[in-house]
Amino acid sequence: MKMISKISKLVLALAFVGSSVFAQSLEDAKKAIDAEQYQKAKGMLKNLTVTQSTKDENFFYLGWVYILQDYTDSARTVFNKGIAVNPKSALNYTGLGVAAFVDKDRATATTNFNQAIALAGKASKPYAYIGKGYLMSPVNDRVSPADADAAIAILNKGKALNAKDVDVLLALGDAYRTQSKNTEALGNYQAALEIDPKLAAAKVATGVIWKFANNFESSETEFQAALAIDPNYGPAYREWAETDVRWALTDPKVASVKVKEATEQYRKYLSLTDLSVESRLRYADFLVYSGDWKTLQTEAAELAKVSTNLKVQRYLLYSSVENKDYPAALAAGNTWLQKADAKRIIPRDYVYQGRAQIASGLDSLGVSSLRTAATLDTTQADVYQEIGKSLYGKKKFLEAAEAYKTYIAKSRKTTLNDYLSEGLSYYKAYTDQFFSTAKPKPVADSTLLIKADTAFSYIQHKAASPLAIVALYQARANDFKEPTDRTLYKGYAKPYYEQYIQLVTAKGVQEGDKSFMAESYAYLGYYYEFKEKDDAKAAENFTKAKEYDPANKAAANYFQRKAQGAKGK
């Protein structure tokens, strides 16, 4: 954020210097507008409306800057001043029409456009800016076909009046581009470059066409050509950044590199332009792409001081979760989800809110938020893993098992650990029922053991080599299938306990393994005592159980029974 602050100060300084020293011509102001240096341009134009107060053009271009910054009321005020200076100012009537069009007042827009054309005579500039106006009210970031057709029609009339007006040619290229008529668009951009080979805007526009054709190398060539013409031409860096993001989304092999490059390109763009709230919001998008969460949280906090745009709260939610600042995340998430238009809320918002809630101990709310994300977008399968983890931590094992089951079924990122989590959840859901002290006591659902064993078996089948911990839980799950009366043992758990002993012995028994080894040998002791009636084997296994864990109750019980039996004889 220090860098952004320094940039901001630099831009403001340049704006003041520009307005007092360099703002001697309208051409300088128009170049600043083209380079998206709007504050600088406004300083120049405000000066010109005072020093050259009889020139209606100065008022039009000042109003145009207000249009570009989405201050239509201020724009109308300036355009009307231009008309007061020259009642026949076609440009300022054009401006009034564009302001109305942007504000979705089509009737007023048409009235003013018609007045502008009636006053334009053979001047092509009003046609150029009416055409640009038709492209300035997109819906979901797309210009409607009707508006694009209207732009093309009026721009072709302007072109007929003056085929060398580069503003007309550039706007016509842009209009064709919105309709994906790239051949026509390129033709107009090339025509503009033939008239003015130093037209950086035409190079950038050509690069944008190549971007949407996924010809990213050609895009970069055009942006580099624009910067060769003007190294400080900010829009080239902006479009280069947007191209890098598209490239990253298209080619996963270069995604990491291109996202980082995009963020750097956008930083350069900001350093060369005005640090408008809109530009900084887009910069925040790049920080999300690149995962620079620390910078994003700082930038979003600064934006919150100067902007009421609720999207800032989304950035604070995401970055605060990633930076483990959960109180800030909860506050931002609550503001965003409660106040934002429902159409603007996306499943990812609920994912982050759910994470913030779970991390803050609000598990039920967090799980609900994650479920909402999954409901809104069925591709959000990964949230089920988070749901399962949260429910498992709260000992809601059956719900956790079902969440893991859903995750495994829907996600492409599953690992054997996820199967282990599923198996353990089903196993513990069964043991909860089995050992329940509730009245009436529930009947433990034996199908849960089958589901647990299925998950464990899958792991052992897919793992490079059998896993001791899985063998242990397979043994435990099968032990529950044994009759309560040990004299009726079937030996369901025997191969698994034997496998566990073999695997642990092979790697070397550690301190943490000893109680489990004792458990395994104790089971085998019971098996040989009651199922096989083999006292020697039983004694051997119970002895090993006692060696590994002198406090093992099964072994102690065995030796106590044997001692009492000997006394009885």
Coordinates of C-alpha atoms in Angstrom, one line a residue:
M1 CA 0.0 0.0 0.0
K2 CA 3.0 2.3 0.5
M3 CA 3.7 2.0 -3.2
I4 CA 0.1 3.0 -4.0
S5 CA 0.2 5.9 -1.7
K6 CA 3.4 7.2 -3.3
I7 CA 1.9 6.7 -6.8
S8 CA -1.2 8.6 -5.7
K9 CA 0.9 11.6 -4.5
L10 CA 2.9 11.5 -7.7
V11 CA -0.2 11.6 -9.8
L12 CA -1.7 14.4 -7.9
A13 CA 1.6 16.4 -8.1
L14 CA 1.7 15.8 -11.9
A15 CA -1.9 16.9 -12.1
F16 CA -1.2 20.3 -10.5
V17 CA 2.1 20.7 -12.4
G18 CA 0.2 19.8 -15.6
S19 CA -2.6 22.3 -15.0
S20 CA -0.3 25.2 -14.3
V21 CA 2.6 24.6 -16.7
F22 CA 1.7 22.2 -19.5
A23 CA -2.0 22.8 -20.0
Q24 CA -1.5 25.2 -22.7
S25 CA -3.4 23.4 -25.5
L26 CA -6.5 21.4 -26.0
E27 CA -4.4 18.8 -27.8
D28 CA -2.4 18.2 -24.6
A29 CA -5.7 17.7 -22.7
K30 CA -7.0 15.2 -25.3
K31 CA -3.8 13.2 -25.1
A32 CA -4.2 13.0 -21.3
I33 CA -7.7 11.8 -21.8
D34 CA -6.6 9.1 -24.3
A35 CA -3.9 8.0 -21.8
E36 CA -6.6 7.8 -19.1
Q37 CA -5.0 10.5 -17.0
Y38 CA -8.3 12.0 -16.1
Q39 CA -7.3 14.2 -13.2
K40 CA -4.5 15.7 -15.3
A41 CA -6.9 16.3 -18.2
K42 CA -9.5 17.9 -15.9
G43 CA -6.9 20.3 -14.5
M44 CA -5.9 21.3 -18.0
L45 CA -9.4 21.7 -19.2
K46 CA -10.6 23.6 -16.2
N47 CA -7.8 26.0 -16.9
L48 CA -8.7 26.2 -20.6
T49 CA -12.4 27.0 -19.8
V50 CA -11.1 30.0 -18.0
T51 CA -8.2 31.2 -20.2
Q52 CA -10.2 30.3 -23.4
S53 CA -13.7 30.7 -22.2
T54 CA -15.3 31.3 -25.6
K55 CA -14.2 28.0 -27.0
D56 CA -17.1 25.5 -26.6
E57 CA -14.7 22.6 -27.4
N58 CA -13.0 23.1 -24.0
F59 CA -16.3 22.6 -22.2
F60 CA -17.1 19.5 -24.2
Y61 CA -13.9 17.7 -23.5
L62 CA -14.1 18.6 -19.8
G63 CA -17.7 17.2 -19.7
W64 CA -16.4 14.1 -21.6
V65 CA -13.9 13.5 -18.8
Y66 CA -16.8 13.6 -16.3
I67 CA -18.7 11.1 -18.4
L68 CA -15.7 8.8 -18.4
Q69 CA -15.6 9.0 -14.6
D70 CA -19.3 8.4 -14.4
Y71 CA -20.2 11.8 -13.1
T72 CA -23.1 12.5 -15.5
D73 CA -24.6 15.4 -13.5
S74 CA -21.3 17.3 -13.5
A75 CA -21.0 16.5 -17.2
R76 CA -24.4 18.0 -18.0
T77 CA -23.5 21.1 -16.1
V78 CA -20.4 21.6 -18.1
F79 CA -22.1 20.8 -21.5
N80 CA -24.8 23.3 -20.8
K81 CA -22.0 25.9 -20.1
G82 CA -20.5 25.0 -23.5
I83 CA -23.9 25.6 -25.1
A84 CA -24.2 28.9 -23.3
V85 CA -20.9 29.9 -24.9
N86 CA -22.0 28.6 -28.3
P87 CA -25.7 27.8 -28.7
K88 CA -24.8 25.9 -32.0
S89 CA -22.2 23.7 -30.3
A90 CA -22.9 20.3 -31.9
L91 CA -20.3 18.7 -29.6
N92 CA -21.9 19.8 -26.4
Y93 CA -25.3 18.6 -27.6
T94 CA -23.6 15.3 -28.3
G95 CA -22.3 15.4 -24.7
L96 CA -25.8 16.0 -23.3
G97 CA -27.1 13.0 -25.4
V98 CA -24.3 10.7 -24.2
A99 CA -25.0 11.7 -20.5
A100 CA -28.7 10.9 -21.0
F101 CA -27.9 7.6 -22.8
V102 CA -25.6 6.5 -19.9
D103 CA -28.4 7.4 -17.5
K104 CA -30.7 5.2 -19.6
D105 CA -32.9 8.1 -20.7
R106 CA -33.0 7.1 -24.3
A107 CA -35.6 9.6 -25.4
T108 CA -33.6 12.6 -24.2
A109 CA -30.5 11.0 -25.7
T110 CA -32.1 10.7 -29.1
T111 CA -33.4 14.3 -29.0
N112 CA -29.9 15.7 -28.2
F113 CA -28.2 13.4 -30.8
N114 CA -30.6 14.6 -33.4
Q115 CA -29.9 18.3 -32.4
A116 CA -26.1 17.6 -32.5
I117 CA -26.3 16.1 -36.0
A118 CA -28.5 19.0 -37.2
L119 CA -25.8 21.4 -36.1
A120 CA -22.8 19.4 -37.1
G121 CA -22.8 20.2 -40.8
K122 CA -19.7 18.6 -42.3
A123 CA -17.9 18.2 -38.9
S124 CA -17.3 14.5 -38.2
K125 CA -16.4 14.8 -34.4
P126 CA -20.0 14.8 -33.2
Y127 CA -20.6 11.6 -35.1
A128 CA -17.4 10.1 -33.5
Y129 CA -18.6 10.8 -30.0
I130 CA -22.2 9.8 -30.6
G131 CA -20.9 6.5 -31.8
K132 CA -18.7 6.2 -28.6
G133 CA -21.8 7.0 -26.5
Y134 CA -23.8 4.1 -28.0
L135 CA -21.0 1.8 -26.7
M136 CA -21.1 3.2 -23.1
S137 CA -24.1 1.4 -21.6
P138 CA -23.2 -2.3 -21.7
V139 CA -25.3 -4.9 -19.9
N140 CA -23.3 -7.5 -18.1
D141 CA -20.2 -6.1 -19.8
R142 CA -21.6 -6.6 -23.2
V143 CA -22.9 -3.9 -25.6
S144 CA -26.3 -4.9 -27.0
P145 CA -26.4 -5.7 -30.7
A146 CA -28.9 -2.8 -31.2
D147 CA -26.6 -0.3 -29.6
A148 CA -23.6 -1.6 -31.6
D149 CA -25.7 -1.3 -34.8
A150 CA -26.6 2.2 -33.9
A151 CA -23.0 3.1 -33.3
I152 CA -21.8 1.6 -36.5
A153 CA -24.5 3.4 -38.5
I154 CA -23.7 6.9 -37.1
L155 CA -20.0 6.3 -37.3
N156 CA -20.1 5.3 -40.9
K157 CA -21.9 8.6 -41.6
G158 CA -19.1 10.3 -39.9
K159 CA -16.6 8.4 -41.9
A160 CA -18.4 9.4 -45.1
L161 CA -17.9 13.0 -44.0
N162 CA -14.2 12.6 -43.1
A163 CA -12.5 9.3 -43.8
K164 CA -9.3 10.6 -42.1
D165 CA -10.9 11.3 -38.7
V166 CA -9.0 8.8 -36.5
D167 CA -11.5 9.2 -33.7
V168 CA -14.3 8.0 -36.0
L169 CA -12.1 5.1 -37.2
L170 CA -11.1 4.0 -33.7
A171 CA -14.7 4.2 -32.5
L172 CA -15.9 2.3 -35.6
G173 CA -13.3 -0.4 -34.9
D174 CA -14.5 -0.7 -31.3
A175 CA -18.1 -1.0 -32.4
Y176 CA -17.3 -3.8 -34.8
R177 CA -15.2 -5.5 -32.1
T178 CA -18.2 -5.7 -29.8
Q179 CA -19.9 -7.7 -32.5
S180 CA -16.9 -10.0 -33.0
K181 CA -16.5 -8.6 -36.5
N182 CA -12.8 -8.6 -36.2
T183 CA -11.9 -8.2 -39.9
E184 CA -13.9 -4.9 -40.1
A185 CA -12.5 -3.8 -36.8
L186 CA -8.9 -4.4 -37.8
G187 CA -9.5 -2.6 -41.1
N188 CA -10.5 0.5 -39.3
Y189 CA -7.7 0.3 -36.8
Q190 CA -5.2 -0.1 -39.6
A191 CA -6.7 2.8 -41.5
A192 CA -6.3 5.0 -38.4
L193 CA -2.6 3.9 -38.2
E194 CA -2.0 4.7 -41.8
I195 CA -3.2 8.3 -41.1
D196 CA -1.3 8.5 -37.8
P197 CA 1.4 5.8 -37.3
K198 CA 2.0 7.2 -33.8
L199 CA -1.5 6.2 -32.7
A200 CA -0.9 4.1 -29.6
A201 CA -4.6 3.5 -29.1
A202 CA -4.9 1.7 -32.4
K203 CA -2.1 -0.6 -31.5
V204 CA -3.7 -1.4 -28.2
A205 CA -7.1 -2.0 -29.8
T206 CA -5.5 -4.4 -32.3
G207 CA -3.8 -6.2 -29.4
V208 CA -7.3 -6.6 -27.7
I209 CA -8.6 -8.3 -30.8
W210 CA -5.7 -10.8 -30.8
K211 CA -6.4 -11.4 -27.1
F212 CA -10.0 -12.5 -27.7
A213 CA -8.7 -14.8 -30.5
N214 CA -6.3 -16.3 -27.8
N215 CA -3.4 -15.2 -30.0
F216 CA -1.6 -13.9 -26.9
E217 CA 1.9 -13.5 -28.4
S218 CA 0.5 -11.2 -31.1
S219 CA -1.3 -9.3 -28.4
E220 CA 1.9 -8.7 -26.5
T221 CA 3.6 -7.6 -29.8
E222 CA 0.9 -4.9 -30.3
F223 CA 1.1 -3.7 -26.7
Q224 CA 4.9 -3.5 -26.9
A225 CA 4.5 -1.5 -30.2
A226 CA 2.1 0.9 -28.4
L227 CA 4.7 1.4 -25.6
A228 CA 7.4 1.9 -28.1
I229 CA 5.4 4.9 -29.4
D230 CA 4.7 6.1 -25.9
P231 CA 6.4 4.4 -22.9
N232 CA 3.9 6.1 -20.6
Y233 CA 0.8 5.0 -22.4
G234 CA -1.2 3.5 -19.5
P235 CA -3.9 1.7 -21.4
A236 CA -1.3 -0.5 -23.0
Y237 CA -0.3 -1.8 -19.6
R238 CA -4.0 -2.2 -18.6
E239 CA -4.9 -4.3 -21.6
W240 CA -1.6 -6.3 -21.3
A241 CA -2.6 -7.1 -17.8
E242 CA -6.1 -8.2 -18.9
T243 CA -4.5 -10.3 -21.7
D244 CA -2.2 -12.0 -19.2
V245 CA -5.2 -13.0 -17.0
R246 CA -7.0 -14.5 -20.0
W247 CA -3.8 -16.3 -21.0
A248 CA -3.5 -17.7 -17.5
L249 CA -7.1 -19.0 -17.5
T250 CA -6.5 -20.6 -21.0
D251 CA -3.2 -22.3 -20.3
P252 CA -2.7 -23.7 -16.8
K253 CA 1.0 -24.4 -17.5
V254 CA 1.8 -20.7 -17.5
A255 CA -1.0 -19.6 -15.2
S256 CA 1.1 -18.8 -12.2
V257 CA 3.7 -16.7 -14.2
K258 CA 1.0 -14.9 -16.2
V259 CA -1.1 -13.9 -13.2
K260 CA 2.0 -12.4 -11.5
E261 CA 2.9 -10.6 -14.7
A262 CA -0.7 -9.3 -15.0
T263 CA -0.5 -7.8 -11.5
E264 CA 2.8 -6.1 -12.3
Q265 CA 1.4 -4.7 -15.5
Y266 CA -1.6 -3.3 -13.7
R267 CA 0.6 -1.7 -11.1
K268 CA 2.4 0.1 -13.9
Y269 CA -1.0 1.2 -15.3
L270 CA -2.0 2.6 -12.0
S271 CA 1.3 4.5 -11.7
L272 CA 0.7 6.2 -15.0
T273 CA -2.9 7.1 -14.5
D274 CA -5.1 8.6 -11.9
L275 CA -5.7 5.8 -9.3
S276 CA -9.4 6.2 -9.7
V277 CA -11.6 4.1 -7.4
E278 CA -12.6 2.1 -10.4
S279 CA -9.0 1.4 -11.4
R280 CA -8.1 0.4 -7.9
L281 CA -11.1 -1.9 -7.7
R282 CA -9.8 -3.6 -10.8
Y283 CA -6.3 -3.8 -9.3
A284 CA -7.9 -5.6 -6.4
D285 CA -9.2 -8.2 -8.8
F286 CA -5.7 -8.8 -10.0
L287 CA -4.5 -9.2 -6.4
V288 CA -7.2 -11.9 -6.0
Y289 CA -6.0 -13.7 -9.1
S290 CA -2.4 -13.6 -7.9
G291 CA -3.2 -14.5 -4.4
D292 CA -1.4 -11.5 -2.9
W293 CA -3.7 -11.4 0.1
K294 CA -1.6 -9.1 2.3
T295 CA -1.5 -6.4 -0.3
L296 CA -5.2 -6.9 -1.1
Q297 CA -6.3 -6.5 2.6
T298 CA -4.3 -3.3 2.9
E299 CA -5.6 -1.9 -0.4
A300 CA -9.2 -2.9 0.4
A301 CA -8.9 -1.2 3.8
E302 CA -7.7 2.0 2.1
L303 CA -10.4 1.8 -0.5
A304 CA -13.0 1.5 2.2
K305 CA -12.0 4.9 3.4
V306 CA -12.7 6.6 0.1
S307 CA -15.4 4.4 -1.6
T308 CA -18.9 3.2 -0.6
N309 CA -18.7 0.5 -3.3
L310 CA -19.8 -2.6 -1.5
K311 CA -17.4 -4.7 -3.6
V312 CA -14.6 -3.5 -1.3
Q313 CA -16.2 -5.6 1.5
R314 CA -15.9 -8.7 -0.7
Y315 CA -12.1 -8.0 -1.0
L316 CA -11.9 -7.5 2.7
L317 CA -13.7 -10.8 3.3
Y318 CA -11.4 -12.8 1.1
S319 CA -8.1 -11.3 2.1
S320 CA -9.0 -11.3 5.8
V321 CA -9.8 -15.0 5.8
E322 CA -6.6 -15.8 3.9
N323 CA -4.6 -13.7 6.4
K324 CA -6.4 -15.3 9.3
D325 CA -7.9 -12.0 10.5
Y326 CA -11.3 -13.6 11.2
P327 CA -13.0 -10.8 13.1
A328 CA -12.4 -8.5 10.1
A329 CA -13.5 -11.2 7.8
L330 CA -16.8 -11.7 9.6
A331 CA -17.5 -8.0 9.7
A332 CA -16.8 -7.6 6.0
G333 CA -18.7 -10.8 5.1
N334 CA -21.8 -9.8 7.0
T335 CA -21.8 -6.3 5.4
W336 CA -21.4 -7.7 1.9
L337 CA -23.9 -10.6 2.2
Q338 CA -26.6 -8.4 3.9
K339 CA -26.3 -5.3 1.8
A340 CA -25.1 -6.3 -1.7
D341 CA -27.6 -6.9 -4.4
A342 CA -28.5 -10.6 -4.5
K343 CA -27.4 -10.7 -8.2
R344 CA -23.9 -9.6 -7.2
I345 CA -23.4 -12.4 -4.7
I346 CA -21.5 -15.4 -5.9
P347 CA -21.0 -18.9 -4.4
R348 CA -17.4 -18.0 -3.5
D349 CA -18.6 -15.3 -1.1
Y350 CA -20.4 -18.0 0.9
V351 CA -17.3 -20.2 0.9
Y352 CA -15.2 -17.5 2.4
Q353 CA -17.9 -16.5 4.9
G354 CA -18.3 -20.1 5.9
R355 CA -14.5 -20.4 6.5
A356 CA -14.6 -17.2 8.6
Q357 CA -17.5 -18.5 10.6
I358 CA -16.0 -21.9 11.2
A359 CA -12.6 -20.4 12.2
S360 CA -14.5 -18.1 14.7
G361 CA -16.2 -21.1 16.3
L362 CA -19.5 -20.5 14.6
D363 CA -19.5 -24.0 13.1
S364 CA -23.2 -24.4 12.4
L365 CA -23.4 -21.0 10.6
G366 CA -20.2 -21.9 8.7
V367 CA -21.5 -25.2 7.5
S368 CA -24.8 -23.6 6.5
S369 CA -22.8 -21.0 4.5
L370 CA -20.7 -23.7 2.8
R371 CA -23.8 -25.7 2.0
T372 CA -25.3 -22.6 0.4
A373 CA -22.3 -22.2 -1.8
A374 CA -22.6 -25.8 -2.9
T375 CA -26.3 -25.4 -3.6
L376 CA -25.8 -22.2 -5.7
D377 CA -23.0 -23.9 -7.7
T378 CA -22.8 -27.6 -8.0
T379 CA -19.2 -27.3 -9.2
Q380 CA -18.3 -26.1 -5.7
A381 CA -17.7 -29.7 -4.6
D382 CA -14.5 -28.9 -2.6
V383 CA -16.6 -27.2 0.1
Y384 CA -17.9 -30.6 1.2
Q385 CA -14.4 -31.4 2.4
E386 CA -14.5 -28.3 4.6
I387 CA -18.0 -29.2 5.8
G388 CA -16.8 -32.7 6.6
K389 CA -13.8 -31.5 8.6
S390 CA -15.9 -29.0 10.6
L391 CA -18.6 -31.6 11.4
Y392 CA -16.0 -34.2 12.4
G393 CA -14.5 -31.7 14.7
K394 CA -17.9 -31.2 16.4
K395 CA -18.3 -35.0 16.7
K396 CA -21.2 -35.0 14.2
F397 CA -19.7 -38.1 12.6
L398 CA -22.6 -39.3 10.5
E399 CA -23.1 -35.9 8.9
A400 CA -19.3 -35.6 8.4
A401 CA -19.3 -39.0 6.7
E402 CA -22.0 -38.0 4.3
A403 CA -20.2 -34.8 3.5
Y404 CA -17.0 -36.7 2.8
K405 CA -18.9 -39.1 0.7
T406 CA -20.4 -36.3 -1.4
Y407 CA -16.9 -34.7 -1.7
I408 CA -15.4 -38.0 -3.0
A409 CA -18.3 -38.4 -5.5
K410 CA -18.1 -34.9 -6.9
S411 CA -14.5 -33.6 -6.6
R412 CA -11.6 -34.3 -8.9
K413 CA -9.1 -33.6 -6.1
T414 CA -9.8 -36.5 -3.8
T415 CA -6.9 -38.3 -2.2
L416 CA -6.7 -41.5 -0.1
N417 CA -6.8 -39.2 3.0
D418 CA -10.3 -38.3 2.0
Y419 CA -11.4 -41.9 2.0
L420 CA -9.7 -42.3 5.4
S421 CA -11.7 -39.4 6.7
E422 CA -14.9 -40.9 5.3
G423 CA -14.2 -44.3 6.8
L424 CA -13.3 -42.9 10.2
S425 CA -16.4 -40.8 10.2
Y426 CA -18.7 -43.8 9.5
Y427 CA -16.8 -45.9 12.0
K428 CA -17.1 -43.3 14.8
A429 CA -20.8 -42.7 13.9
Y430 CA -21.3 -46.4 14.6
T431 CA -19.4 -46.4 17.9
D432 CA -21.4 -43.4 19.0
Q433 CA -24.6 -45.4 18.5
F434 CA -23.1 -48.6 20.0
F435 CA -21.9 -46.9 23.2
S436 CA -24.8 -44.5 23.5
T437 CA -26.3 -44.1 27.0
A438 CA -29.5 -42.6 25.7
K439 CA -32.8 -44.1 26.8
P440 CA -34.1 -45.8 25.0
K441 CA -30.8 -47.0 23.7
P442 CA -30.6 -46.7 19.9
V443 CA -29.9 -49.8 17.8
A444 CA -26.5 -49.3 16.2
D445 CA -26.7 -49.3 12.5
S446 CA -24.4 -52.0 11.2
T447 CA -24.5 -50.7 7.7
L448 CA -22.2 -47.9 8.9
L449 CA -19.5 -50.5 9.6
I450 CA -19.9 -51.8 6.1
K451 CA -19.5 -48.3 4.7
A452 CA -16.4 -47.7 6.9
D453 CA -14.9 -51.0 5.8
T454 CA -15.5 -50.2 2.2
A455 CA -13.6 -46.9 2.5
F456 CA -10.7 -48.6 4.3
S457 CA -10.6 -51.5 1.8
Y458 CA -10.4 -49.0 -1.1
I459 CA -7.4 -47.3 0.5
Q460 CA -5.5 -50.6 1.0
H461 CA -6.3 -51.6 -2.6
K462 CA -5.1 -48.2 -4.1
A463 CA -2.1 -47.5 -1.8
A464 CA 1.4 -48.3 -2.9
S465 CA 1.6 -50.6 0.1
P466 CA -0.8 -51.4 2.9
L467 CA -1.1 -48.9 5.7
A468 CA -0.9 -50.0 9.3
I469 CA -3.4 -47.4 10.6
V470 CA -6.0 -48.5 8.0
A471 CA -5.4 -52.1 8.9
L472 CA -6.1 -51.3 12.6
Y473 CA -9.4 -49.6 11.8
Q474 CA -10.4 -52.4 9.5
A475 CA -9.7 -54.8 12.4
R476 CA -11.8 -52.6 14.8
A477 CA -14.7 -52.3 12.4
N478 CA -14.7 -56.1 11.9
D479 CA -14.3 -56.7 15.6
F480 CA -17.7 -55.0 16.1
K481 CA -19.2 -57.7 13.8
E482 CA -18.1 -60.4 16.2
P483 CA -20.8 -61.8 18.6
T484 CA -20.8 -60.4 22.1
D485 CA -20.3 -63.9 23.4
R486 CA -16.6 -64.6 22.8
T487 CA -17.2 -68.3 22.7
L488 CA -19.0 -67.6 19.4
Y489 CA -16.2 -65.6 17.8
K490 CA -15.9 -66.0 14.0
G491 CA -12.5 -64.3 13.6
Y492 CA -13.7 -61.5 11.3
A493 CA -11.0 -59.1 12.7
K494 CA -8.2 -61.7 12.8
P495 CA -6.5 -61.1 9.4
Y496 CA -6.6 -57.3 9.9
Y497 CA -5.0 -57.4 13.4
E498 CA -2.4 -59.8 12.1
Q499 CA -1.7 -57.5 9.2
Y500 CA -1.4 -54.5 11.6
I501 CA 1.1 -56.4 13.8
Q502 CA 3.1 -57.4 10.7
L503 CA 3.3 -53.9 9.3
V504 CA 4.2 -52.2 12.5
T505 CA 6.8 -54.9 13.4
A506 CA 8.4 -54.5 9.9
K507 CA 8.9 -50.7 10.3
G508 CA 9.9 -50.9 14.0
V509 CA 7.5 -50.5 16.9
Q510 CA 7.4 -47.0 18.2
E511 CA 6.2 -45.8 21.6
G512 CA 2.9 -44.6 20.1
D513 CA 2.3 -48.0 18.6
K514 CA 2.5 -50.1 21.8
S515 CA -1.1 -49.7 23.0
F516 CA -2.4 -50.7 19.6
M517 CA -0.1 -53.7 19.4
A518 CA -1.4 -54.8 22.8
E519 CA -5.0 -54.4 21.5
S520 CA -4.1 -56.5 18.5
Y521 CA -2.5 -59.3 20.5
A522 CA -5.4 -59.3 23.0
Y523 CA -7.9 -59.9 20.3
L524 CA -5.8 -62.8 19.0
G525 CA -5.6 -64.1 22.6
Y526 CA -9.4 -64.2 22.8
Y527 CA -9.6 -65.8 19.4
Y528 CA -7.3 -68.6 20.3
E529 CA -8.8 -69.0 23.7
F530 CA -12.4 -69.2 22.7
K531 CA -12.6 -70.0 19.0
E532 CA -9.6 -72.3 18.6
K533 CA -9.5 -73.6 22.2
D534 CA -5.7 -73.3 21.9
D535 CA -4.5 -72.4 25.4
A536 CA -0.8 -72.2 24.4
K537 CA -1.5 -69.7 21.5
A538 CA -3.9 -67.8 23.8
A539 CA -1.3 -67.5 26.5
E540 CA 1.4 -66.5 23.9
N541 CA -0.7 -63.7 22.5
F542 CA -1.9 -62.4 25.9
T543 CA 1.7 -62.4 27.1
K544 CA 2.7 -60.2 24.2
A545 CA -0.2 -57.9 24.9
K546 CA 1.0 -57.5 28.5
E547 CA 4.5 -56.9 27.3
Y548 CA 3.5 -54.0 25.1
D549 CA 1.0 -52.6 27.6
P550 CA 1.2 -53.8 31.2
A551 CA -2.1 -52.1 31.9
N552 CA -4.0 -53.9 29.1
K553 CA -7.2 -55.0 30.7
A554 CA -7.9 -58.0 28.5
A555 CA -4.4 -59.4 29.2
A556 CA -4.8 -58.7 33.0
N557 CA -8.3 -60.4 32.9
Y558 CA -6.9 -63.4 31.1
F559 CA -4.0 -64.0 33.6
Q560 CA -6.4 -63.4 36.5
R561 CA -8.8 -66.0 35.2
K562 CA -6.0 -68.5 34.7
A563 CA -4.6 -67.9 38.2
Q564 CA -8.1 -68.4 39.7
G565 CA -8.5 -71.6 37.7
A566 CA -5.2 -73.0 38.9
K567 CA -6.2 -72.3 42.5
G568 CA -9.5 -74.0 41.9
K569 CA -7.7 -77.2 40.9

